[in-house]
mmCIF file of C-alpha atoms in Angstrom:
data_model
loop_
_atom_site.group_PDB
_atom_site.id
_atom_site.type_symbol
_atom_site.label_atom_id
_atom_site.label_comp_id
_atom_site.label_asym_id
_atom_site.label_seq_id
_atom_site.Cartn_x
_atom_site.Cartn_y
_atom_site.Cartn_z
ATOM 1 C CA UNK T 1 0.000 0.000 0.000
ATOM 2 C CA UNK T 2 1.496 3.334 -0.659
ATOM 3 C CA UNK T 3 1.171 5.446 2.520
ATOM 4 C CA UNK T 4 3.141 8.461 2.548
ATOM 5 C CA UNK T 5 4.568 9.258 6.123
ATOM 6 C CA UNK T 6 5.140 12.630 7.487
ATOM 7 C CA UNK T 7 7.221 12.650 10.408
ATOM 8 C CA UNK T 8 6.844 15.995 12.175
ATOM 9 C CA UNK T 9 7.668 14.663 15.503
ATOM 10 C CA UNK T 10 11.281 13.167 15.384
ATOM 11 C CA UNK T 11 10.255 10.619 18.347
ATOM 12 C CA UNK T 12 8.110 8.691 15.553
ATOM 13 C CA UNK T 13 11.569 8.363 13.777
ATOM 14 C CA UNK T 14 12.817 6.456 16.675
ATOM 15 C CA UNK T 15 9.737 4.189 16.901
ATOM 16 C CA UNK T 16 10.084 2.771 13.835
ATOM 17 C CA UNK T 17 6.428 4.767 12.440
ATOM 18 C CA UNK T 18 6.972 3.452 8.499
ATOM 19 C CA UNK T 19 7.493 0.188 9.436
ATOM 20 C CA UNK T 20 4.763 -0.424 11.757
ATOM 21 C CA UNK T 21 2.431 1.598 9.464
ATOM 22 C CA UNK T 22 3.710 -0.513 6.616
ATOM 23 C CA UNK T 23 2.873 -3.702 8.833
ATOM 24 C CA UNK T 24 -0.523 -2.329 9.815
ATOM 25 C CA UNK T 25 -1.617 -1.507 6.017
ATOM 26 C CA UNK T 26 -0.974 -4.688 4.903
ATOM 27 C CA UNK T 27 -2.638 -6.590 7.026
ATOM 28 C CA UNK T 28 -5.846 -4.384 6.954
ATOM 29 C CA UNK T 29 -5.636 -4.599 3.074
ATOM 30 C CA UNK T 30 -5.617 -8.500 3.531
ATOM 31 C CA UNK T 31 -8.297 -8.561 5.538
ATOM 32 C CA UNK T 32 -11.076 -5.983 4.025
ATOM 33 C CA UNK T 33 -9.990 -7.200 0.662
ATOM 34 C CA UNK T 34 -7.930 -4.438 -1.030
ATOM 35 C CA UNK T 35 -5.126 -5.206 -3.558
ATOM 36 C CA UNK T 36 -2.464 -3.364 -1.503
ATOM 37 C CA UNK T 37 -0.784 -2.029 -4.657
ATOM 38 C CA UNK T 38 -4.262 0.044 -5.301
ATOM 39 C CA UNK T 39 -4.567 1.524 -2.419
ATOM 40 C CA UNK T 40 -2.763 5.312 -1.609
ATOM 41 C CA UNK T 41 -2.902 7.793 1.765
ATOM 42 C CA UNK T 42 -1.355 9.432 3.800
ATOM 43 C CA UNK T 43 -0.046 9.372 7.961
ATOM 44 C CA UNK T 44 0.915 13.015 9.694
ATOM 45 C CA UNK T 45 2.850 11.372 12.387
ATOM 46 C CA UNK T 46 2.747 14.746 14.952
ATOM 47 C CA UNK T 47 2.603 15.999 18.562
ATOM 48 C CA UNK T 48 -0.151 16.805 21.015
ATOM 49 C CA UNK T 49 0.097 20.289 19.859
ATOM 50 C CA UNK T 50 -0.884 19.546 16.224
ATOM 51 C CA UNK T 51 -3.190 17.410 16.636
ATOM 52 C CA UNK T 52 -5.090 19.654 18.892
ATOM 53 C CA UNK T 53 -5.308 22.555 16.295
ATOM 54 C CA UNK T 54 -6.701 19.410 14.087
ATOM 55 C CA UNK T 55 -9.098 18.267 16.298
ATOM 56 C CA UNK T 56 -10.359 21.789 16.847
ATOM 57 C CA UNK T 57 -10.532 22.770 13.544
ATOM 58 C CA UNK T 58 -11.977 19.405 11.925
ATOM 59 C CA UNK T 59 -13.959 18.065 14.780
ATOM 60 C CA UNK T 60 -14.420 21.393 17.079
ATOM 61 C CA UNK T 61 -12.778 19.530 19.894
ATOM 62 C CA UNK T 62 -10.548 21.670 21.530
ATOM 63 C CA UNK T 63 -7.879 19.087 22.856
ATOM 64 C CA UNK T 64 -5.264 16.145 21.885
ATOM 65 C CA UNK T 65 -6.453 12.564 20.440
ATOM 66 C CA UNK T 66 -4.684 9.761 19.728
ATOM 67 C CA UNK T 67 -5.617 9.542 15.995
ATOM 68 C CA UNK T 68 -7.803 11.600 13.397
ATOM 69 C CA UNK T 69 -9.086 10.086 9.993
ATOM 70 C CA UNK T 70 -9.892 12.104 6.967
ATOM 71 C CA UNK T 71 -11.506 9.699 4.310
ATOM 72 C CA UNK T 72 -11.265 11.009 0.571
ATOM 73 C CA UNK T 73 -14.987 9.909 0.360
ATOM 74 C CA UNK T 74 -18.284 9.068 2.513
ATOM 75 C CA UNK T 75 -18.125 5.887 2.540
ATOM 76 C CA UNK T 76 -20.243 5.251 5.478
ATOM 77 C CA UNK T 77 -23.132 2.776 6.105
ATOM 78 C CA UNK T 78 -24.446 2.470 9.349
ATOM 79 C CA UNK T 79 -24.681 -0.693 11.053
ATOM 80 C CA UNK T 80 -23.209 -2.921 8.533
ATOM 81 C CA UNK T 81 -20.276 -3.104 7.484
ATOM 82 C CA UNK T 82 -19.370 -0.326 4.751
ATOM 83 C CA UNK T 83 -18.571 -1.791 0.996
ATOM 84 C CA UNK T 84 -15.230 -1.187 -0.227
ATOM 85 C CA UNK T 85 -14.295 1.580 -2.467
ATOM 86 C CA UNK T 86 -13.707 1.169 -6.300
ATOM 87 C CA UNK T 87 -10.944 2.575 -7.861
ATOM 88 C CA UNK T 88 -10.532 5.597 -9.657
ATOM 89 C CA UNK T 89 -10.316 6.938 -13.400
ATOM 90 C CA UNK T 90 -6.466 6.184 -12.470
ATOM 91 C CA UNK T 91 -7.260 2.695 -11.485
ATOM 92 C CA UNK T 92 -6.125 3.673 -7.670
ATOM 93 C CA UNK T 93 -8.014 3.989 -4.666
ATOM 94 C CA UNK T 94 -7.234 6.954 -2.745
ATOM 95 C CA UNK T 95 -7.959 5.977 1.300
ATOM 96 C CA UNK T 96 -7.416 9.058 2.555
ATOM 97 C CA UNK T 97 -5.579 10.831 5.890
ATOM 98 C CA UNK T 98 -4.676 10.258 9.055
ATOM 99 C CA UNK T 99 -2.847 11.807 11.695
ATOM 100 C CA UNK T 100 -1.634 10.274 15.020
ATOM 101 C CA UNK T 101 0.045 11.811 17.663
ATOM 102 C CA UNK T 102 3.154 10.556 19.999
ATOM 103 C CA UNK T 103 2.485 12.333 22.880
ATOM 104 C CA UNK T 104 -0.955 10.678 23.313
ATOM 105 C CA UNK T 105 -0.281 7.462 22.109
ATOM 106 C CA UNK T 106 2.862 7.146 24.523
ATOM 107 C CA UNK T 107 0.857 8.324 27.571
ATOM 108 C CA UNK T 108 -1.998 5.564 26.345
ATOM 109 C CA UNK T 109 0.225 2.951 25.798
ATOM 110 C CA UNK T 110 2.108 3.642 29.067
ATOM 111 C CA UNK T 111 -1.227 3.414 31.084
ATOM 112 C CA UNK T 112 -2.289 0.255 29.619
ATOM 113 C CA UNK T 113 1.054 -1.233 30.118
ATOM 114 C CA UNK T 114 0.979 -2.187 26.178
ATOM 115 C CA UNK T 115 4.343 -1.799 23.819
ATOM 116 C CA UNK T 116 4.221 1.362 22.366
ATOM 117 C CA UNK T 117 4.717 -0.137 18.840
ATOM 118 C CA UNK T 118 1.506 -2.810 19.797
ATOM 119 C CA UNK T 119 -0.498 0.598 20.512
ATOM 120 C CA UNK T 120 0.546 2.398 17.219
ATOM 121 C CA UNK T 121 -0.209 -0.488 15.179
ATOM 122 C CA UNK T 122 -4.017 -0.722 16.874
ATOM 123 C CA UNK T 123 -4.237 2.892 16.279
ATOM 124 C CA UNK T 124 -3.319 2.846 12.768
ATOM 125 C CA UNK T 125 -5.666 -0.006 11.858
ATOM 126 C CA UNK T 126 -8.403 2.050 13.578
ATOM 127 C CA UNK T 127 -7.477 5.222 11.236
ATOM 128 C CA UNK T 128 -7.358 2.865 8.137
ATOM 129 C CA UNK T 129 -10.788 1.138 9.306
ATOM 130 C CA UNK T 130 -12.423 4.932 9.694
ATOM 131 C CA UNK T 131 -10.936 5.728 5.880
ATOM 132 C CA UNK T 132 -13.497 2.994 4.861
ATOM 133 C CA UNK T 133 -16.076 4.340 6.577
ATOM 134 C CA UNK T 134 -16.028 2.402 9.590
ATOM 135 C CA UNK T 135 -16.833 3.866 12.908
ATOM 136 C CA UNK T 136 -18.530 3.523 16.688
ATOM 137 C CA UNK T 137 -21.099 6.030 16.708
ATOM 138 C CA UNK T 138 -23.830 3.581 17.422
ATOM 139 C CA UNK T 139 -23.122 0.754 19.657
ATOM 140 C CA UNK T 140 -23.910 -2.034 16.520
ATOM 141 C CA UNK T 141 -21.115 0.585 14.687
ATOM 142 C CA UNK T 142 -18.497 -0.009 17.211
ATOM 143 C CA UNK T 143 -18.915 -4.036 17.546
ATOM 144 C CA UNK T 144 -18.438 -4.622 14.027
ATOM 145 C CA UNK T 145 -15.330 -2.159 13.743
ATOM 146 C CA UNK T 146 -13.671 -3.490 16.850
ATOM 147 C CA UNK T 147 -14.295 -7.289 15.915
ATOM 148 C CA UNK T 148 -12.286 -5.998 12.845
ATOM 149 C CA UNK T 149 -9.874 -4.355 14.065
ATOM 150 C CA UNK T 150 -9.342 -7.822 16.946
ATOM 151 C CA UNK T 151 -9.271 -9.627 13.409
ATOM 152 C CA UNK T 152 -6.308 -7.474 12.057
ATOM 153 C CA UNK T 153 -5.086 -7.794 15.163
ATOM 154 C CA UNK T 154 -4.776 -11.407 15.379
ATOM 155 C CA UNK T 155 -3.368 -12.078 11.991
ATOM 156 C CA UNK T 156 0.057 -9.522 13.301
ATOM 157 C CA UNK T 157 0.073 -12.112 16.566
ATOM 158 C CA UNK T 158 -1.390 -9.116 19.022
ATOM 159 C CA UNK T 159 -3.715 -8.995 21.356
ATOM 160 C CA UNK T 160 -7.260 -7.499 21.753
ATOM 161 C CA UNK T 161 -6.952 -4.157 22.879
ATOM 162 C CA UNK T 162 -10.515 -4.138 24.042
#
């Protein structure tokens, strides 16, 4: 899958961000059913800082998350589980964004006494999941997106986060 990584947070350097987003895309590709070499987005790997102006500007939330997903289209269907994009006139399939930020996922991963890298990964599979229009708005929402993500999960040998 061709992500694009933008490190503007040197720490992400030093925890090995393209690899485990690398790791993460391919297994979610597997799973949903995406030819990896289709599929394009993008990962702002960023600070508490950033991602607050994100969160406040996107979602009018003013404070830090752990990760934020931009799709490139709706692709949502509520309750069920959402049907996979087609590709474009260029025969890709443009995901979309995410961003994810160290400060929050080190203080999450530190609380739960998880790996950081086991943390990231979750977190990236979640921000992949939302580009397809998954989410947990509704309670029916979040069961099928977290039985996905446990799927992904399981196929990279970790355990479920929930």
């Amino acid at each position: 899958m061709a992500i694009d990584v933008i490190i503007e947070d040197p720490r992400w350097e030093d925890a090995g961000l393209e690899a485990l987003v690398a790791r993460a895309a391919d297994a979610f590709c597997v799973r949903v059913g995406l030819e990896a070499d289709l599929c394009e987005g993008s990962v702002l790997a960023c600070d508490d800082a950033r991602i607050k102006v994100l969160n406040a500007d996107f979602r009018e939330k003013d404070k830090a998350t752990n990760v934020l997903s931009w799709p490139a289209d709706e692709r949502a269907t509520p309750e069920e589980r959402p049907p996979l994009p087609a590709p474009s006139f260029d025969g890709m399939i443009e995901l979309g964004d995410i961003a994810i930020s160290y400060d929050t996922c080190a203080r999450e991963a530190e609380a739960a006494d998880k790996p950081m890298a086991e943390h990231v990964t979750h977190l990236i599979i979640h921000g992949l999941l939302h580009l397809l229009g998954y989410d947990h708005i509704s309670d029916r929402d979040a069961e099928i997106m977290e039985a996905t993500e446990v799927e992904i999960l399981a196929t990279l040998g970790l355990e479920d986060p929930y």
